[in-house]
mmCIF file of C-alpha atoms in Angstrom:
data_model
loop_
_atom_site.group_PDB
_atom_site.id
_atom_site.type_symbol
_atom_site.label_atom_id
_atom_site.label_comp_id
_atom_site.label_asym_id
_atom_site.label_seq_id
_atom_site.Cartn_x
_atom_site.Cartn_y
_atom_site.Cartn_z
ATOM 1 C CA MET A 1 106.000 74.715 69.798
ATOM 2 C CA ASN A 2 105.497 78.332 68.773
ATOM 3 C CA ARG A 3 104.014 79.294 72.147
ATOM 4 C CA PRO A 4 105.141 78.846 75.767
ATOM 5 C CA VAL A 5 104.477 75.649 77.690
ATOM 6 C CA THR A 6 101.540 76.444 79.966
ATOM 7 C CA THR A 7 100.611 75.201 83.442
ATOM 8 C CA LEU A 8 97.326 75.999 85.147
ATOM 9 C CA PHE A 9 98.274 76.464 88.808
ATOM 10 C CA MET A 10 95.448 77.186 91.221
ATOM 11 C CA LEU A 11 94.215 76.773 94.784
ATOM 12 C CA MET A 12 90.705 75.364 94.980
ATOM 13 C CA SER A 13 88.232 73.849 97.421
ATOM 14 C CA VAL A 14 87.273 70.178 97.316
ATOM 15 C CA ASP A 15 84.191 71.157 95.277
ATOM 16 C CA GLY A 16 86.305 73.059 92.747
ATOM 17 C CA LYS A 17 85.685 76.644 93.875
ATOM 18 C CA ILE A 18 88.464 79.217 93.487
ATOM 19 C CA SER A 19 86.690 81.937 95.474
ATOM 20 C CA THR A 20 84.753 81.946 98.724
ATOM 21 C CA GLY A 21 81.682 83.523 97.121
ATOM 22 C CA ALA A 22 80.219 85.377 94.156
ATOM 23 C CA ALA A 23 81.083 88.944 95.280
ATOM 24 C CA ASP A 24 84.469 90.494 94.506
ATOM 25 C CA ILE A 25 84.913 91.312 98.204
ATOM 26 C CA LEU A 26 85.149 87.546 98.831
ATOM 27 C CA ASP A 27 88.522 86.009 97.966
ATOM 28 C CA VAL A 28 90.458 82.921 99.080
ATOM 29 C CA ASP A 29 93.657 84.919 99.673
ATOM 30 C CA LYS A 30 91.790 87.159 102.121
ATOM 31 C CA ASP A 31 89.369 84.658 103.605
ATOM 32 C CA PHE A 32 91.204 81.325 103.946
ATOM 33 C CA PRO A 33 93.671 82.741 106.539
ATOM 34 C CA ASN A 34 90.676 83.415 108.805
ATOM 35 C CA ILE A 35 89.102 79.949 108.617
ATOM 36 C CA ALA A 36 90.107 77.394 111.242
ATOM 37 C CA GLY A 37 91.003 74.067 109.667
ATOM 38 C CA VAL A 38 91.983 75.767 106.418
ATOM 39 C CA ARG A 39 94.496 78.410 107.472
ATOM 40 C CA GLU A 40 96.872 75.909 109.102
ATOM 41 C CA GLY A 41 97.985 74.345 105.810
ATOM 42 C CA LEU A 42 97.536 77.343 103.517
ATOM 43 C CA HIS A 43 101.243 78.235 103.585
ATOM 44 C CA GLN A 44 101.978 75.150 101.486
ATOM 45 C CA TYR A 45 100.188 76.616 98.467
ATOM 46 C CA TYR A 46 102.251 79.803 98.618
ATOM 47 C CA GLU A 47 105.452 77.824 99.078
ATOM 48 C CA ILE A 48 104.674 75.760 95.970
ATOM 49 C CA GLU A 49 103.776 78.958 94.098
ATOM 50 C CA GLN A 50 107.324 80.187 94.669
ATOM 51 C CA THR A 51 108.609 77.253 92.578
ATOM 52 C CA THR A 52 106.427 77.919 89.510
ATOM 53 C CA ASP A 53 107.490 79.523 86.210
ATOM 54 C CA LEU A 54 109.231 82.882 86.007
ATOM 55 C CA TRP A 55 106.356 84.077 83.810
ATOM 56 C CA SER A 56 102.869 84.389 85.316
ATOM 57 C CA PHE A 57 99.634 84.959 83.362
ATOM 58 C CA ASN A 58 96.890 86.789 85.303
ATOM 59 C CA SER A 59 93.728 88.802 84.781
ATOM 60 C CA GLY A 60 93.174 92.412 85.745
ATOM 61 C CA ARG A 61 90.114 91.425 87.747
ATOM 62 C CA VAL A 62 92.116 89.005 89.874
ATOM 63 C CA GLN A 63 94.838 91.610 90.434
ATOM 64 C CA ALA A 64 92.257 94.244 91.356
ATOM 65 C CA LYS A 65 90.644 91.829 93.845
ATOM 66 C CA ILE A 66 93.938 91.400 95.673
ATOM 67 C CA GLY A 67 94.306 95.184 95.911
ATOM 68 C CA VAL A 68 96.999 96.296 93.465
ATOM 69 C CA ASN A 69 95.019 99.440 92.591
ATOM 70 C CA THR A 70 95.590 100.866 96.076
ATOM 71 C CA ARG A 71 98.833 99.237 97.229
ATOM 72 C CA GLU A 72 102.113 101.041 97.715
ATOM 73 C CA THR A 73 105.074 100.357 95.430
ATOM 74 C CA PRO A 74 106.484 96.847 96.060
ATOM 75 C CA ASP A 75 109.976 95.446 95.680
ATOM 76 C CA ARG A 76 110.858 93.988 92.296
ATOM 77 C CA THR A 77 110.708 90.214 91.878
ATOM 78 C CA PRO A 78 112.377 87.991 89.248
ATOM 79 C CA VAL A 79 108.924 87.108 87.888
ATOM 80 C CA SER A 80 107.522 88.595 84.669
ATOM 81 C CA PHE A 81 103.776 89.135 84.412
ATOM 82 C CA ALA A 82 101.337 89.048 81.510
ATOM 83 C CA VAL A 83 97.942 90.454 82.484
ATOM 84 C CA ILE A 84 94.727 90.608 80.457
ATOM 85 C CA ASP A 85 92.674 93.671 81.371
ATOM 86 C CA ASN A 86 90.185 96.058 79.810
ATOM 87 C CA LYS A 87 88.712 97.903 82.782
ATOM 88 C CA HIS A 88 89.790 96.637 86.214
ATOM 89 C CA LEU A 89 93.272 98.156 86.628
ATOM 90 C CA ASN A 90 93.887 101.857 87.250
ATOM 91 C CA GLU A 91 97.172 103.736 86.842
ATOM 92 C CA ASN A 92 98.298 102.831 90.367
ATOM 93 C CA GLY A 93 97.653 99.163 89.640
ATOM 94 C CA ILE A 94 99.719 99.361 86.459
ATOM 95 C CA GLN A 95 102.560 101.131 88.263
ATOM 96 C CA TYR A 96 102.430 98.541 91.045
ATOM 97 C CA LEU A 97 102.791 95.690 88.564
ATOM 98 C CA CYS A 98 105.592 97.499 86.730
ATOM 99 C CA ALA A 99 107.472 97.863 90.002
ATOM 100 C CA ARG A 100 106.903 94.222 90.925
ATOM 101 C CA SER A 101 107.736 92.657 87.545
ATOM 102 C CA LYS A 102 110.907 91.904 85.672
ATOM 103 C CA GLN A 103 108.829 92.426 82.515
ATOM 104 C CA PHE A 104 105.164 93.422 82.525
ATOM 105 C CA VAL A 105 103.005 92.864 79.448
ATOM 106 C CA LEU A 106 99.445 94.191 79.497
ATOM 107 C CA ILE A 107 97.085 92.564 76.995
ATOM 108 C CA THR A 108 94.071 94.757 76.273
ATOM 109 C CA SER A 109 91.336 95.463 73.749
ATOM 110 C CA ASN A 110 90.591 98.860 75.332
ATOM 111 C CA ALA A 111 92.251 101.604 73.291
ATOM 112 C CA LYS A 112 91.503 104.065 76.124
ATOM 113 C CA HIS A 113 92.992 101.967 78.914
ATOM 114 C CA PRO A 114 94.804 104.156 81.506
ATOM 115 C CA ALA A 115 97.913 102.054 80.867
ATOM 116 C CA PHE A 116 98.538 104.050 77.699
ATOM 117 C CA ASN A 117 99.463 107.003 79.958
ATOM 118 C CA ILE A 118 102.337 105.100 81.551
ATOM 119 C CA VAL A 119 105.904 104.758 80.323
ATOM 120 C CA GLN A 120 108.268 102.335 82.052
ATOM 121 C CA ASP A 121 111.316 100.527 80.649
ATOM 122 C CA ASN A 122 109.890 97.115 81.564
ATOM 123 C CA PHE A 123 106.275 97.836 80.552
ATOM 124 C CA HIS A 124 104.760 96.711 77.248
ATOM 125 C CA ILE A 125 101.212 96.921 75.910
ATOM 126 C CA MET A 126 99.907 94.202 73.607
ATOM 127 C CA TYR A 127 96.825 95.717 71.977
ATOM 128 C CA GLN A 128 94.325 93.329 70.400
ATOM 129 C CA GLU A 129 91.138 94.571 68.750
ATOM 130 C CA GLU A 130 89.676 91.145 69.559
ATOM 131 C CA LEU A 131 91.082 88.913 72.285
ATOM 132 C CA SER A 132 93.149 85.973 71.070
ATOM 133 C CA LEU A 133 94.850 83.990 73.817
ATOM 134 C CA LYS A 134 96.727 81.910 71.258
ATOM 135 C CA ASP A 135 98.169 84.970 69.510
ATOM 136 C CA ALA A 136 99.054 86.532 72.873
ATOM 137 C CA LEU A 137 100.987 83.418 73.899
ATOM 138 C CA ILE A 138 102.787 83.266 70.546
ATOM 139 C CA ARG A 139 103.857 86.897 70.915
ATOM 140 C CA LEU A 140 104.971 86.375 74.512
ATOM 141 C CA LYS A 141 107.387 83.745 73.259
ATOM 142 C CA SER A 142 108.569 85.422 70.055
ATOM 143 C CA GLU A 143 108.843 89.000 71.370
ATOM 144 C CA TYR A 144 109.689 88.529 75.049
ATOM 145 C CA GLY A 145 111.387 85.124 75.202
ATOM 146 C CA CYS A 146 108.740 83.463 77.357
ATOM 147 C CA GLU A 147 109.354 79.701 77.158
ATOM 148 C CA SER A 148 107.011 78.561 79.944
ATOM 149 C CA ILE A 149 104.246 80.336 81.834
ATOM 150 C CA THR A 150 101.991 79.669 84.812
ATOM 151 C CA ILE A 151 98.310 80.485 84.295
ATOM 152 C CA GLN A 152 96.499 81.926 87.324
ATOM 153 C CA THR A 153 93.400 83.595 85.944
ATOM 154 C CA GLY A 154 89.739 83.397 86.897
ATOM 155 C CA GLY A 155 87.303 80.689 85.896
ATOM 156 C CA THR A 156 86.052 82.412 82.730
ATOM 157 C CA LEU A 157 89.506 82.954 81.235
ATOM 158 C CA ASN A 158 90.542 79.475 82.356
ATOM 159 C CA GLY A 159 87.570 78.237 80.344
ATOM 160 C CA LEU A 160 88.844 80.016 77.226
ATOM 161 C CA PHE A 161 92.296 78.461 77.688
ATOM 162 C CA LEU A 162 90.654 75.039 77.990
ATOM 163 C CA ARG A 163 88.410 75.328 74.935
ATOM 164 C CA GLU A 164 91.283 76.616 72.794
ATOM 165 C CA LYS A 165 93.492 73.693 73.870
ATOM 166 C CA LEU A 166 96.087 75.995 75.416
ATOM 167 C CA PHE A 167 96.752 74.089 78.660
ATOM 168 C CA ASP A 168 99.697 71.672 78.737
ATOM 169 C CA TYR A 169 99.795 70.893 82.467
ATOM 170 C CA VAL A 170 97.496 71.312 85.467
ATOM 171 C CA ASP A 171 98.853 71.727 89.005
ATOM 172 C CA ILE A 172 96.161 72.039 91.668
ATOM 173 C CA VAL A 173 96.380 72.460 95.435
ATOM 174 C CA VAL A 174 93.130 71.314 97.050
ATOM 175 C CA ALA A 175 92.152 72.957 100.344
ATOM 176 C CA PRO A 176 90.093 70.933 102.872
ATOM 177 C CA VAL A 177 86.894 72.952 102.558
ATOM 178 C CA LEU A 178 83.544 72.838 100.762
ATOM 179 C CA ILE A 179 82.266 76.235 99.564
ATOM 180 C CA GLY A 180 79.251 75.670 97.329
ATOM 181 C CA GLY A 181 77.131 78.208 95.481
ATOM 182 C CA LYS A 182 76.242 77.926 91.791
ATOM 183 C CA ASP A 183 77.436 81.495 91.143
ATOM 184 C CA THR A 184 80.788 81.063 92.902
ATOM 185 C CA SER A 185 83.677 80.880 90.447
ATOM 186 C CA THR A 186 85.127 77.435 89.807
ATOM 187 C CA LEU A 187 88.416 76.256 88.373
ATOM 188 C CA ILE A 188 86.885 76.267 84.873
ATOM 189 C CA ASP A 189 83.853 78.426 84.067
ATOM 190 C CA GLY A 190 82.612 79.925 80.803
ATOM 191 C CA LYS A 191 80.109 78.488 78.352
ATOM 192 C CA SER A 192 78.932 74.933 78.909
ATOM 193 C CA LEU A 193 78.952 72.350 76.164
ATOM 194 C CA VAL A 194 75.539 71.637 74.675
ATOM 195 C CA SER A 195 76.093 68.698 72.313
ATOM 196 C CA GLN A 196 78.088 65.489 72.024
ATOM 197 C CA SER A 197 79.818 66.923 68.951
ATOM 198 C CA GLU A 198 81.649 69.306 71.308
ATOM 199 C CA LEU A 199 83.184 66.623 73.521
ATOM 200 C CA SER A 200 86.532 67.150 71.788
ATOM 201 C CA LYS A 201 86.712 70.416 73.750
ATOM 202 C CA LEU A 202 87.084 68.560 77.037
ATOM 203 C CA GLY A 203 90.462 68.557 78.754
ATOM 204 C CA VAL A 204 91.491 64.937 79.282
ATOM 205 C CA LEU A 205 94.216 64.562 81.913
ATOM 206 C CA LYS A 206 96.952 62.066 82.756
ATOM 207 C CA LEU A 207 97.893 61.998 86.432
ATOM 208 C CA GLN A 208 101.571 62.691 87.064
ATOM 209 C CA GLU A 209 101.593 63.005 90.832
ATOM 210 C CA CYS A 210 99.277 63.002 93.835
ATOM 211 C CA VAL A 211 100.876 64.344 97.009
ATOM 212 C CA ILE A 212 99.220 64.302 100.429
ATOM 213 C CA LEU A 213 100.306 67.524 102.095
ATOM 214 C CA GLU A 214 100.026 68.537 105.725
ATOM 215 C CA ASN A 215 96.771 69.622 107.401
ATOM 216 C CA SER A 216 94.548 67.673 104.951
ATOM 217 C CA TYR A 217 95.725 69.521 101.830
ATOM 218 C CA VAL A 218 96.363 67.605 98.587
ATOM 219 C CA ARG A 219 98.410 68.477 95.491
ATOM 220 C CA LEU A 220 97.358 67.047 92.110
ATOM 221 C CA ARG A 221 99.597 67.327 89.042
ATOM 222 C CA TYR A 222 98.408 66.345 85.566
ATOM 223 C CA GLU A 223 99.557 66.414 81.970
ATOM 224 C CA VAL A 224 96.876 67.498 79.494
ATOM 225 C CA ILE A 225 96.419 64.959 76.709
ATOM 226 C CA HIS A 226 96.160 66.711 73.345
ATOM 227 C CA GLY A 227 94.350 64.344 70.992
#
């Protein structure tokens, strides 16, 4: 394979939501710890996250939601990050991710992104006039030695990965909560299919493992079947 092996790893509600609402101020990382019946088992998701790939694929919007634009410099981790962003990260956010990452690759179509003002030994900009997830993954492997990567983006980008057949595995931790709301982001968002001729764009899964965790949490692991 000329690209890394990919795994979608996410925390979601029983009804498939990956946020607690439609506003950016609402976020599972911030809100779940405050909800009785949910917070007790939440630690299991973060413990599993520590065992995922040493490359992580994120979006600038997700990183901005968790506060990297205003956080102080963190300690470095062994994890390398690839982040797609055109407008959500500021210079502090870029510096934060540089400090946190073994290697940090920013993928952008914004030629005026503030990242172009930053020079760090472990920081690389992958400029694309038009976004191509497939090309980005190929370059991550060929230029930076990325053999496997965990995808943790928002519903819209997850939808692009799905439609372009770029998921190999799915690893989901299901929290014991129903969130609702048609505008609340789900595991897979983006454009809906409108005809039977598009059914080949579905992601058919083969169950590898179903684990009942503590405090009513469940872990589901699938292989994506590429027809």
